[in-house]
Amino acid sequence: MTNEMIYNPHVSVDCVVFGFDGSKLKVLLIERTINEQNELYNDKKLPGSIILTDEDLDDAASRVLTELTGLKNIYLSQFRSFGNPKRTDNPRDILWLENTTQLKIGRIVTVAYVALIKIDRKIQFKSEISQANWYDLNEVATMNLAFDHAEIIKKGLEYIRHSLDIEPYLLFELLPRKFTLSQLRSLYDTVHQTNSDVRNFQKKVALWAYVVALDEMEEGVPHRAARLYKFKRTPNP
Amino acid sequence: MTNEMIYNPHVSVDCVVFGFDGSKLKVLLIERTINEQNELYNDKKLPGSIILTDEDLDDAASRVLTELTGLKNIYLSQFRSFGNPKRTDNPRDILWLENTTQLKIGRIVTVAYVALIKIDRKIQFKSEISQANWYDLNEVATMNLAFDHAEIIKKGLEYIRHSLDIEPYLLFELLPRKFTLSQLRSLYDTVHQTNSDVRNFQKKVALWAYVVALDEMEEGVPHRAARLYKFKRTPNP
DNA sequence: ACAAAAGTGTTTGGAGTACACCCATGA
DNA sequence: TCATGGGTGTACTCCAAACACTTTTGT
């Protein structure tokens, strides 16, 4: 049985996983090492891979993310496909693909997914296959990424900005279970590229049924402790 | 040279083209005839086809739409990909595909596009390959369509509802060049599933810089003639 | 004259925005 | 006591929604 019977080398999935560390938005990238005429070349890429022949796209995205980063049960949303025939033109990318898959690779159409996750949960990037790390979005803009992954990240970011406008409760995927209104506001302003007024923001949030105040305060901060809040899923958010 | 060198039989594009006839939203479908053991079987499908090996997805969508319906210069937006392995499981669909493409067909991932067009422009569905017609959306819900095309249409409709919320000027893709406010309101209410108040609607439209009143009236209607309006593209709509 | 659709204003409530000061805490 | 961020209220503007009658035209 050859790899060709298991893998479909014409379609791939890529996952753009965004995280928030309290002040900045980050993307999850994995290390890639290419053996080019015995010179090792290192760069970064999105977690992604070709799909299995009998696998749905959503399933492929979850599987690949788990295999490459160890992350499980992440809510991934398909946002766009990329099929420029030139996207697999770089010889370095082809070399790497053929080495990793042991398949003859031609043109690949990729289906891209986004996810939002809390950086706070003790993430163990456990994978035997690859090494995953968070990178600052600004930093990523200046990095050399594999394939058209820079473009995919850009479109993914547009997509989540957009989704968060429509479904603001998605923000809570990015926050710790208990959070302060400053954290929420800082995140809100980061993704919306705004600078909200503190009072107006508190009023706005007071109208969101899915944000509930707790009887708990922050601890160990070098200033007045802030009230903690939690996110509560509501019947129709 | 085999077809396999020209066509990529693993990825297709499908176009969901919506039109508005003044009162109802319609979808463009093409006829399909399948020769099943010398019994001819007829049904409908979306205009769509597998892509060429060296073709970008957007280009494939335009090309396929033109080839199958004669429509040119239609603005198509990619909205989602469909890759359930079972979507190409129906033997009738496979038979049809292999007959039309002369290729061995396995699993196909399709990238779906939507477009909005005016039914008023004298559309000549000129194609040597297929016959295209408008179908009422309600009607479509009860029809048997090829592959997962019913699902694709449903998602396409959700997508345009959504887009029209954000970019209301897209509505004008669906209207004749000169239109009355009743027509605009009827269309608006159709896509939003609302029932707007006439006066409030006129006020709302008065604020849209891209709708301008003409010095012309409707003619030949059996009641008071309505003023005509046109759509004017603005620098930043 | 009547049927059919066009056109027109006012009021009310909710949401967003602008704006400045005192409070609690740890160092 | 000071530095740091937390927390609070009011006034204004804009937009959305509710609501009913008169006008024009063809038959």
Short mmCIF file of C-alpha atoms (C1' of nucleotides) in Angstrom, two decimals:
data_model
loop_
_atom_site.label_atom_id
_atom_site.label_comp_id
_atom_site.label_asym_id
_atom_site.label_seq_id
_atom_site.Cartn_x
_atom_site.Cartn_y
_atom_site.Cartn_z
CA MET A 1 0.00 0.00 0.00
CA THR A 2 1.44 3.32 -1.03
CA ASN A 3 0.93 6.68 0.59
CA GLU A 4 -1.11 7.64 -2.44
CA MET A 5 -3.89 5.35 -1.25
CA ILE A 6 -4.09 7.08 2.11
CA TYR A 7 -3.35 10.67 1.23
CA ASN A 8 -4.97 12.93 -1.31
CA PRO A 9 -2.01 15.01 -2.51
CA HIS A 10 -4.20 17.56 -4.31
CA VAL A 11 -5.98 19.14 -1.37
CA SER A 12 -4.64 20.35 1.94
CA VAL A 13 -5.89 22.15 5.03
CA ASP A 14 -4.09 24.91 6.93
CA CYS A 15 -4.97 26.20 10.39
CA VAL A 16 -4.51 29.81 11.42
CA VAL A 17 -4.68 29.67 15.20
CA PHE A 18 -4.84 33.03 16.95
CA GLY A 19 -4.05 33.47 20.61
CA PHE A 20 -4.07 36.45 22.91
CA ASP A 21 -1.52 36.82 25.68
CA GLY A 22 -3.16 39.76 27.45
CA SER A 23 -1.76 42.46 25.25
CA LYS A 24 -1.00 41.13 21.79
CA LEU A 25 -2.49 38.86 19.23
CA LYS A 26 -0.29 35.94 18.28
CA VAL A 27 -0.32 33.23 15.64
CA LEU A 28 0.71 29.65 16.05
CA LEU A 29 3.42 28.54 13.64
CA ILE A 30 5.51 25.40 13.40
CA GLU A 31 9.16 25.01 12.60
CA ARG A 32 10.16 23.58 9.27
CA THR A 33 13.58 22.25 8.44
CA ILE A 34 14.56 21.58 4.86
CA ASN A 35 17.57 19.58 3.84
CA GLU A 36 18.75 21.40 0.75
CA GLN A 37 21.86 19.76 -0.70
CA ASN A 38 22.95 18.96 2.84
CA GLU A 39 22.45 22.56 3.93
CA LEU A 40 19.79 22.74 6.61
CA TYR A 41 17.37 25.56 6.05
CA ASN A 42 14.88 26.61 8.76
CA ASP A 43 11.72 28.56 8.51
CA LYS A 44 8.13 28.61 9.76
CA LYS A 45 4.78 27.55 8.42
CA LEU A 46 1.19 27.23 9.45
CA PRO A 47 0.12 23.90 10.91
CA GLY A 48 -1.33 22.18 7.87
CA SER A 49 -1.08 19.11 5.68
CA ILE A 50 -2.66 17.26 2.79
CA ILE A 51 -5.91 15.50 3.57
CA LEU A 52 -6.63 11.78 3.70
CA THR A 53 -8.51 10.31 0.78
CA ASP A 54 -11.61 9.55 2.78
CA GLU A 55 -11.68 12.44 5.20
CA ASP A 56 -13.98 15.44 5.47
CA LEU A 57 -12.28 18.83 5.40
CA ASP A 58 -13.28 19.82 8.93
CA ASP A 59 -12.02 16.49 10.25
CA ALA A 60 -8.75 16.92 8.39
CA ALA A 61 -8.22 20.34 9.93
CA SER A 62 -8.76 19.04 13.49
CA ARG A 63 -6.59 16.00 12.94
CA VAL A 64 -3.72 17.94 11.42
CA LEU A 65 -3.77 20.55 14.15
CA THR A 66 -3.64 17.85 16.80
CA GLU A 67 -0.88 15.93 15.06
CA LEU A 68 1.31 18.96 14.59
CA THR A 69 0.74 20.86 17.82
CA GLY A 70 -0.93 18.53 20.30
CA LEU A 71 -3.94 20.86 20.58
CA LYS A 72 -7.24 19.01 20.92
CA ASN A 73 -10.89 20.01 20.71
CA ILE A 74 -10.22 23.34 19.11
CA TYR A 75 -13.13 24.97 17.35
CA LEU A 76 -11.99 25.56 13.79
CA SER A 77 -13.93 27.53 11.17
CA GLN A 78 -13.30 27.20 7.49
CA PHE A 79 -12.85 30.68 6.04
CA ARG A 80 -11.39 30.45 2.55
CA SER A 81 -9.63 28.29 0.00
CA PHE A 82 -6.43 29.22 -1.78
CA GLY A 83 -5.75 27.75 -5.16
CA ASN A 84 -3.38 29.96 -7.06
CA PRO A 85 -1.40 27.47 -9.18
CA LYS A 86 1.77 29.42 -8.32
CA ARG A 87 1.32 28.86 -4.59
CA THR A 88 3.24 25.60 -4.86
CA ASP A 89 5.89 26.90 -7.23
CA ASN A 90 8.74 27.47 -4.81
CA PRO A 91 11.23 24.57 -5.27
CA ARG A 92 12.03 24.66 -1.57
CA ASP A 93 8.36 24.07 -0.71
CA ILE A 94 8.08 21.23 -3.21
CA LEU A 95 11.26 19.61 -1.93
CA TRP A 96 9.99 19.76 1.61
CA LEU A 97 6.57 18.37 0.66
CA GLU A 98 7.97 15.46 -1.31
CA ASN A 99 10.41 14.63 1.49
CA THR A 100 7.71 14.66 4.16
CA THR A 101 4.96 12.92 2.23
CA GLN A 102 7.00 10.60 0.01
CA LEU A 103 4.56 11.53 -2.75
CA LYS A 104 4.96 13.24 -6.09
CA ILE A 105 3.49 16.67 -5.53
CA GLY A 106 1.92 18.88 -8.15
CA ARG A 107 -0.48 21.66 -7.54
CA ILE A 108 -2.27 21.82 -4.18
CA VAL A 109 -5.45 23.68 -3.32
CA THR A 110 -5.61 24.43 0.38
CA VAL A 111 -8.65 25.00 2.53
CA ALA A 112 -7.88 27.37 5.38
CA TYR A 113 -9.35 27.35 8.88
CA VAL A 114 -9.14 29.79 11.78
CA ALA A 115 -9.35 29.24 15.50
CA LEU A 116 -9.18 31.47 18.53
CA ILE A 117 -7.72 30.12 21.73
CA LYS A 118 -6.71 31.29 25.17
CA ILE A 119 -2.98 31.39 25.61
CA ASP A 120 -3.50 31.09 29.36
CA ARG A 121 -4.48 27.44 29.44
CA LYS A 122 -1.33 25.53 30.05
CA ILE A 123 -0.74 24.66 26.47
CA GLN A 124 1.56 21.77 25.93
CA PHE A 125 2.66 21.80 22.36
CA LYS A 126 3.31 18.09 22.35
CA SER A 127 4.01 16.59 19.02
CA GLU A 128 6.62 14.12 17.87
CA ILE A 129 6.47 15.54 14.40
CA SER A 130 6.95 19.24 14.84
CA GLN A 131 7.59 22.12 17.15
CA ALA A 132 4.98 24.82 17.61
CA ASN A 133 5.31 28.34 18.98
CA TRP A 134 3.43 31.60 19.26
CA TYR A 135 4.59 34.52 17.16
CA ASP A 136 3.61 38.11 17.38
CA LEU A 137 1.53 39.30 14.44
CA ASN A 138 3.84 42.23 13.67
CA GLU A 139 6.82 39.94 13.77
CA VAL A 140 5.12 37.53 11.39
CA ALA A 141 4.69 40.29 8.80
CA THR A 142 8.48 40.46 8.42
CA MET A 143 9.15 36.71 8.54
CA ASN A 144 9.60 34.48 5.53
CA LEU A 145 6.87 31.89 5.66
CA ALA A 146 6.32 28.77 3.60
CA PHE A 147 4.02 28.80 0.55
CA ASP A 148 1.45 31.61 0.63
CA HIS A 149 1.05 31.34 4.39
CA ALA A 150 1.61 35.06 4.94
CA GLU A 151 -1.35 35.75 2.70
CA ILE A 152 -3.45 33.12 4.46
CA ILE A 153 -2.73 34.65 7.85
CA LYS A 154 -3.71 38.08 6.54
CA LYS A 155 -7.02 36.83 5.23
CA GLY A 156 -7.60 34.87 8.43
CA LEU A 157 -7.13 38.01 10.46
CA GLU A 158 -9.62 39.90 8.29
CA TYR A 159 -12.02 37.05 8.75
CA ILE A 160 -11.89 37.01 12.53
CA ARG A 161 -12.18 40.80 12.81
CA HIS A 162 -15.27 40.47 10.79
CA SER A 163 -16.69 37.54 12.76
CA LEU A 164 -16.08 39.28 16.04
CA ASP A 165 -18.13 42.23 14.83
CA ILE A 166 -21.04 39.93 14.24
CA GLU A 167 -20.56 37.53 17.13
CA PRO A 168 -18.79 39.42 19.91
CA TYR A 169 -19.02 36.45 22.26
CA LEU A 170 -16.27 34.77 20.23
CA LEU A 171 -13.91 37.08 22.09
CA PHE A 172 -14.20 34.84 25.11
CA GLU A 173 -12.40 32.07 23.32
CA LEU A 174 -9.33 34.24 23.77
CA LEU A 175 -9.63 35.11 27.44
CA PRO A 176 -8.98 33.15 30.60
CA ARG A 177 -12.05 31.74 32.33
CA LYS A 178 -12.03 34.62 34.78
CA PHE A 179 -11.02 37.97 33.40
CA THR A 180 -11.10 41.67 34.22
CA LEU A 181 -12.84 44.28 32.14
CA SER A 182 -9.46 45.77 31.29
CA GLN A 183 -8.38 42.53 29.74
CA LEU A 184 -11.60 42.33 27.80
CA ARG A 185 -11.28 45.91 26.65
CA SER A 186 -7.66 45.50 25.67
CA LEU A 187 -8.55 42.47 23.58
CA TYR A 188 -11.57 44.18 22.08
CA ASP A 189 -9.49 47.15 21.08
CA THR A 190 -6.74 44.96 19.67
CA VAL A 191 -8.99 43.11 17.30
CA HIS A 192 -11.07 46.14 16.37
CA GLN A 193 -8.12 48.45 16.12
CA THR A 194 -9.95 50.96 18.32
CA ASN A 195 -9.30 52.75 21.58
CA SER A 196 -12.44 52.54 23.66
CA ASP A 197 -13.46 54.92 26.39
CA VAL A 198 -13.37 53.08 29.72
CA ARG A 199 -16.79 54.21 30.93
CA ASN A 200 -18.53 53.64 27.62
CA PHE A 201 -16.97 50.23 27.39
CA GLN A 202 -18.27 49.24 30.81
CA LYS A 203 -21.74 50.36 29.81
CA LYS A 204 -21.57 48.38 26.61
CA VAL A 205 -20.48 45.26 28.39
CA ALA A 206 -23.21 45.69 31.00
CA LEU A 207 -25.68 45.09 28.16
CA TRP A 208 -24.03 41.83 27.14
CA ALA A 209 -26.02 39.15 28.92
CA TYR A 210 -23.20 36.67 28.46
CA VAL A 211 -20.73 38.57 30.62
CA VAL A 212 -21.44 38.11 34.32
CA ALA A 213 -19.70 39.72 37.28
CA LEU A 214 -18.21 37.47 39.94
CA ASP A 215 -17.84 38.16 43.66
CA GLU A 216 -14.12 37.88 43.25
CA MET A 217 -11.30 40.29 42.78
CA GLU A 218 -7.95 40.10 41.13
CA GLU A 219 -5.09 39.32 43.48
CA GLY A 220 -1.44 40.24 43.70
CA VAL A 221 -1.53 43.28 41.45
CA PRO A 222 0.43 46.42 42.43
CA HIS A 223 -2.67 48.63 42.34
CA ARG A 224 -6.35 48.54 43.11
CA ALA A 225 -7.70 45.05 42.40
CA ALA A 226 -10.17 44.72 39.57
CA ARG A 227 -13.40 42.76 39.68
CA LEU A 228 -13.37 39.44 37.87
CA TYR A 229 -15.98 38.44 35.32
CA LYS A 230 -16.81 35.26 33.52
CA PHE A 231 -18.40 34.35 30.24
CA LYS A 232 -21.74 32.56 30.36
CA ARG A 233 -23.14 30.95 27.26
CA THR A 234 -26.72 32.12 26.80
CA PRO A 235 -29.57 30.38 24.95
CA ASN A 236 -29.38 32.79 22.01
CA PRO A 237 -26.25 34.83 22.25
CA MET B 1 -2.33 14.01 -24.39
CA THR B 2 -4.99 12.80 -22.01
CA ASN B 3 -7.66 14.83 -20.30
CA GLU B 4 -5.79 14.26 -17.07
CA MET B 5 -3.07 16.60 -18.26
CA ILE B 6 -5.55 19.41 -18.81
CA TYR B 7 -8.04 18.84 -16.04
CA ASN B 8 -7.50 18.44 -12.34
CA PRO B 9 -10.18 15.89 -11.43
CA HIS B 10 -9.80 16.43 -7.68
CA VAL B 11 -11.02 20.00 -7.36
CA SER B 12 -14.06 21.69 -8.87
CA VAL B 13 -15.81 25.04 -8.70
CA ASP B 14 -19.56 25.63 -8.47
CA CYS B 15 -21.37 28.92 -9.03
CA VAL B 16 -24.50 29.91 -7.16
CA VAL B 17 -25.94 32.75 -9.24
CA PHE B 18 -28.84 34.61 -7.67
CA GLY B 19 -31.22 36.80 -9.64
CA PHE B 20 -34.22 38.88 -8.69
CA ASP B 21 -37.23 39.20 -10.97
CA GLY B 22 -38.96 42.03 -9.12
CA SER B 23 -40.65 39.90 -6.52
CA LYS B 24 -38.71 36.69 -5.95
CA LEU B 25 -35.16 35.53 -5.60
CA LYS B 26 -34.13 32.94 -8.17
CA VAL B 27 -31.14 30.65 -8.70
CA LEU B 28 -29.56 29.73 -11.96
CA LEU B 29 -29.42 25.99 -12.62
CA ILE B 30 -28.49 23.96 -15.64
CA GLU B 31 -30.14 20.85 -17.04
CA ARG B 32 -28.37 17.56 -16.72
CA THR B 33 -29.19 14.44 -18.67
CA ILE B 34 -27.81 11.10 -17.62
CA ASN B 35 -27.87 8.03 -19.78
CA GLU B 36 -28.48 5.24 -17.28
CA GLN B 37 -28.63 1.88 -19.03
CA ASN B 38 -30.29 3.60 -21.97
CA GLU B 39 -32.87 5.24 -19.75
CA LEU B 40 -32.52 9.03 -19.92
CA TYR B 41 -32.70 10.67 -16.56
CA ASN B 42 -33.04 14.47 -16.20
CA ASP B 43 -32.31 16.70 -13.30
CA LYS B 44 -30.71 20.02 -12.44
CA LYS B 45 -27.38 21.15 -11.08
CA LEU B 46 -25.40 24.26 -10.36
CA PRO B 47 -23.15 25.53 -13.13
CA GLY B 48 -19.81 24.06 -12.13
CA SER B 49 -16.98 21.84 -13.27
CA ILE B 50 -13.56 20.50 -12.38
CA ILE B 51 -10.72 22.99 -12.72
CA LEU B 52 -7.86 23.02 -15.20
CA THR B 53 -4.47 21.92 -13.92
CA ASP B 54 -2.92 25.35 -14.24
CA GLU B 55 -5.84 27.59 -13.41
CA ASP B 56 -6.56 29.77 -10.40
CA LEU B 57 -9.84 29.10 -8.60
CA ASP B 58 -11.39 32.48 -9.37
CA ASP B 59 -10.51 32.08 -13.04
CA ALA B 60 -11.98 28.61 -13.10
CA ALA B 61 -15.26 29.89 -11.69
CA SER B 62 -15.57 32.63 -14.33
CA ARG B 63 -14.62 30.32 -17.15
CA VAL B 64 -17.02 27.59 -16.11
CA LEU B 65 -19.91 30.00 -15.67
CA THR B 66 -19.32 31.44 -19.13
CA GLU B 67 -18.97 28.03 -20.75
CA LEU B 68 -22.14 26.67 -19.21
CA THR B 69 -24.42 29.70 -19.32
CA GLY B 70 -22.92 32.27 -21.68
CA LEU B 71 -22.77 34.83 -18.85
CA LYS B 72 -19.67 37.02 -19.01
CA ASN B 73 -18.03 39.47 -16.63
CA ILE B 74 -19.99 38.35 -13.62
CA TYR B 75 -18.55 39.28 -10.25
CA LEU B 76 -18.11 36.01 -8.38
CA SER B 77 -17.13 35.71 -4.72
CA GLN B 78 -15.74 32.57 -3.22
CA PHE B 79 -17.72 31.73 -0.11
CA ARG B 80 -16.96 28.18 1.00
CA SER B 81 -15.51 24.82 0.06
CA PHE B 82 -17.33 21.52 0.35
CA GLY B 83 -15.34 18.38 0.82
CA ASN B 84 -17.44 15.75 2.47
CA PRO B 85 -16.09 12.51 0.97
CA LYS B 86 -19.68 11.29 0.60
CA ARG B 87 -20.64 14.20 -1.65
CA THR B 88 -19.47 12.23 -4.68
CA ASP B 89 -20.94 8.92 -3.55
CA ASN B 90 -24.09 8.86 -5.64
CA PRO B 91 -23.46 6.41 -8.56
CA ARG B 92 -25.58 8.58 -10.83
CA ASP B 93 -23.32 11.57 -10.16
CA ILE B 94 -20.19 9.54 -10.77
CA LEU B 95 -21.59 8.09 -13.97
CA TRP B 96 -22.43 11.54 -15.24
CA LEU B 97 -19.01 12.92 -14.30
CA GLU B 98 -17.09 10.11 -15.95
CA ASN B 99 -19.22 10.41 -19.09
CA THR B 100 -18.72 14.16 -19.37
CA THR B 101 -15.05 14.32 -18.44
CA GLN B 102 -13.80 10.99 -19.79
CA LEU B 103 -11.77 10.75 -16.60
CA LYS B 104 -11.74 8.32 -13.74
CA ILE B 105 -13.37 10.24 -10.90
CA GLY B 106 -12.76 9.73 -7.21
CA ARG B 107 -13.43 12.21 -4.52
CA ILE B 108 -13.88 15.87 -5.48
CA VAL B 109 -13.55 18.91 -3.25
CA THR B 110 -15.54 21.82 -4.64
CA VAL B 111 -14.97 25.50 -4.09
CA ALA B 112 -18.25 27.42 -4.24
CA TYR B 113 -18.81 30.95 -5.54
CA VAL B 114 -21.82 33.27 -5.42
CA ALA B 115 -22.91 36.02 -7.75
CA LEU B 116 -25.82 38.44 -7.84
CA ILE B 117 -27.18 39.57 -11.17
CA LYS B 118 -30.08 41.53 -12.59
CA ILE B 119 -32.61 39.35 -14.30
CA ASP B 120 -33.68 42.37 -16.33
CA ARG B 121 -30.65 42.54 -18.57
CA LYS B 122 -31.56 40.60 -21.66
CA ILE B 123 -29.79 37.48 -20.64
CA GLN B 124 -29.01 35.13 -23.45
CA PHE B 125 -28.17 31.82 -21.92
CA LYS B 126 -26.06 30.86 -24.90
CA SER B 127 -24.09 27.72 -24.48
CA GLU B 128 -23.54 24.78 -26.76
CA ILE B 129 -22.92 22.56 -23.78
CA SER B 130 -25.89 23.10 -21.52
CA GLN B 131 -29.18 24.79 -20.94
CA ALA B 132 -29.58 27.26 -18.10
CA ASN B 133 -32.74 28.57 -16.43
CA TRP B 134 -33.90 30.51 -13.42
CA TYR B 135 -35.65 28.63 -10.63
CA ASP B 136 -37.57 29.98 -7.72
CA LEU B 137 -35.82 29.41 -4.41
CA ASN B 138 -38.87 27.73 -2.82
CA GLU B 139 -39.17 25.47 -5.82
CA VAL B 140 -35.51 24.54 -5.55
CA ALA B 141 -36.00 23.36 -1.98
CA THR B 142 -38.26 20.58 -3.25
CA MET B 143 -36.20 19.64 -6.32
CA ASN B 144 -33.71 16.83 -6.53
CA LEU B 145 -30.37 18.39 -7.31
CA ALA B 146 -27.06 16.79 -8.23
CA PHE B 147 -24.38 16.13 -5.59
CA ASP B 148 -24.76 18.34 -2.51
CA HIS B 149 -25.92 21.30 -4.56
CA ALA B 150 -28.99 21.88 -2.42
CA GLU B 151 -26.68 22.36 0.56
CA ILE B 152 -24.39 24.63 -1.43
CA ILE B 153 -27.31 26.85 -2.44
CA LYS B 154 -28.46 27.08 1.17
CA LYS B 155 -25.03 28.16 2.35
CA GLY B 156 -24.75 30.57 -0.56
CA LEU B 157 -27.99 32.22 0.44
CA GLU B 158 -26.80 32.60 4.02
CA TYR B 159 -23.64 34.13 2.70
CA ILE B 160 -25.32 36.76 0.57
CA ARG B 161 -27.81 37.71 3.31
CA HIS B 162 -24.82 38.29 5.42
CA SER B 163 -22.86 40.24 2.80
CA LEU B 164 -25.81 42.45 2.05
CA ASP B 165 -26.01 43.41 5.71
CA ILE B 166 -22.47 44.64 5.53
CA GLU B 167 -22.44 46.04 2.02
CA PRO B 168 -25.99 47.11 1.18
CA TYR B 169 -24.93 48.54 -2.17
CA LEU B 170 -24.56 44.96 -3.44
CA LEU B 171 -28.35 45.00 -3.73
CA PHE B 172 -28.01 47.03 -6.88
CA GLU B 173 -26.43 44.14 -8.68
CA LEU B 174 -29.90 42.65 -8.61
CA LEU B 175 -31.96 45.59 -9.80
CA PRO B 176 -32.49 47.12 -13.24
CA ARG B 177 -30.50 50.26 -13.96
CA LYS B 178 -33.52 52.41 -13.16
CA PHE B 179 -35.73 51.20 -10.38
CA THR B 180 -38.50 52.36 -8.08
CA LEU B 181 -38.26 52.45 -4.32
CA SER B 182 -40.91 49.75 -4.16
CA GLN B 183 -38.71 47.43 -6.13
CA LEU B 184 -35.76 48.23 -3.92
CA ARG B 185 -37.82 47.70 -0.78
CA SER B 186 -39.29 44.47 -2.04
CA LEU B 187 -35.80 43.16 -2.78
CA TYR B 188 -34.44 44.39 0.52
CA ASP B 189 -37.24 42.66 2.39
CA THR B 190 -36.81 39.47 0.41
CA VAL B 191 -33.18 39.06 1.26
CA HIS B 192 -33.53 40.24 4.84
CA GLN B 193 -36.75 38.36 5.46
CA THR B 194 -38.27 41.53 6.88
CA ASN B 195 -41.28 43.67 6.14
CA SER B 196 -40.16 47.28 6.17
CA ASP B 197 -42.34 50.26 6.87
CA VAL B 198 -42.67 52.35 3.70
CA ARG B 199 -41.90 55.69 5.29
CA ASN B 200 -38.99 54.45 7.36
CA PHE B 201 -37.58 52.73 4.33
CA GLN B 202 -37.68 55.91 2.26
CA LYS B 203 -35.91 57.76 5.04
CA LYS B 204 -33.26 55.07 5.28
CA VAL B 205 -32.63 55.17 1.55
CA ALA B 206 -32.46 58.96 1.57
CA LEU B 207 -29.31 58.56 3.67
CA TRP B 208 -27.68 56.24 1.16
CA ALA B 209 -25.50 58.49 -0.97
CA TYR B 210 -25.33 55.86 -3.68
CA VAL B 211 -29.06 55.97 -4.47
CA VAL B 212 -29.98 59.03 -6.52
CA ALA B 213 -33.42 60.19 -7.65
CA LEU B 214 -34.00 60.73 -11.36
CA ASP B 215 -36.33 63.21 -13.02
CA GLU B 216 -38.19 60.33 -14.53
CA MET B 217 -41.29 58.41 -13.65
CA GLU B 218 -42.46 54.90 -14.25
CA GLU B 219 -44.69 54.52 -17.31
CA GLY B 220 -47.63 52.34 -18.22
CA VAL B 221 -48.59 51.25 -14.74
CA PRO B 222 -52.29 51.09 -13.80
CA HIS B 223 -51.84 53.42 -10.83
CA ARG B 224 -49.89 56.43 -9.76
CA ALA B 225 -46.45 56.35 -11.37
CA ALA B 226 -43.46 56.02 -9.07
CA ARG B 227 -40.29 58.02 -9.27
CA LEU B 228 -37.29 56.21 -10.74
CA TYR B 229 -33.93 56.03 -9.03
CA LYS B 230 -30.51 54.87 -10.05
CA PHE B 231 -27.48 53.52 -8.30
CA LYS B 232 -24.36 55.65 -8.33
CA ARG B 233 -21.06 54.19 -7.25
CA THR B 234 -19.45 56.49 -4.68
CA PRO B 235 -15.75 56.88 -3.83
CA ASN B 236 -16.08 54.98 -0.56
CA PRO B 237 -19.43 53.24 -0.44
"C1'" DA C 1 -66.00 56.76 -8.77
"C1'" DC C 2 -63.05 53.35 -7.45
"C1'" DA C 3 -59.02 50.42 -7.20
"C1'" DA C 4 -54.08 50.38 -6.52
"C1'" DA C 5 -50.03 51.82 -5.24
"C1'" DA C 6 -47.17 56.31 -4.31
"C1'" DG C 7 -45.75 59.53 -1.20
"C1'" DT C 8 -45.19 62.14 3.09
"C1'" DG C 9 -43.77 63.88 9.24
"C1'" DT C 10 -43.73 63.43 13.99
"C1'" DT C 11 -42.76 61.24 18.16
"C1'" DT C 12 -40.32 58.03 21.15
"C1'" DG C 13 -36.77 55.03 23.02
"C1'" DG C 14 -32.23 52.95 22.81
"C1'" DA C 15 -27.30 53.08 21.67
"C1'" DG C 16 -23.08 55.33 20.96
"C1'" DT C 17 -19.94 59.13 22.14
"C1'" DA C 18 -17.59 62.74 24.69
"C1'" DC C 19 -15.88 64.00 28.85
"C1'" DA C 20 -13.13 64.28 34.45
"C1'" DC C 21 -12.67 62.91 38.91
"C1'" DC C 22 -12.15 59.97 43.20
"C1'" DC C 23 -10.82 55.16 44.94
"C1'" DA C 24 -8.04 51.16 46.43
"C1'" DT C 25 -3.71 49.00 46.66
"C1'" DG C 26 1.29 47.91 46.90
"C1'" DA C 27 5.75 49.75 46.99
"C1'" DT D 1 2.77 59.60 49.88
"C1'" DC D 2 2.91 58.41 45.43
"C1'" DA D 3 2.29 55.74 41.29
"C1'" DT D 4 -0.80 52.73 39.03
"C1'" DG D 5 -4.73 51.31 37.20
"C1'" DG D 6 -10.02 50.64 38.79
"C1'" DG D 7 -14.37 52.40 38.79
"C1'" DT D 8 -18.24 55.70 38.18
"C1'" DG D 9 -22.62 59.55 35.71
"C1'" DT D 10 -24.50 63.01 32.64
"C1'" DA D 11 -25.65 65.24 28.47
"C1'" DC D 12 -25.97 65.10 23.50
"C1'" DT D 13 -26.68 63.05 19.04
"C1'" DC D 14 -28.17 59.83 15.83
"C1'" DC D 15 -30.87 56.10 14.27
"C1'" DA D 16 -34.61 52.81 14.27
"C1'" DA D 17 -39.37 52.03 14.94
"C1'" DA D 18 -44.28 52.95 15.34
"C1'" DC D 19 -47.99 55.01 13.22
"C1'" DA D 20 -52.42 57.09 9.07
"C1'" DC D 21 -53.82 59.82 5.69
"C1'" DT D 22 -53.75 62.21 1.05
"C1'" DT D 23 -52.30 61.99 -3.95
"C1'" DT D 24 -52.02 60.31 -8.55
"C1'" DT D 25 -53.33 57.54 -12.31
"C1'" DG D 26 -55.78 54.05 -15.21
"C1'" DT D 27 -59.99 51.65 -15.81
#
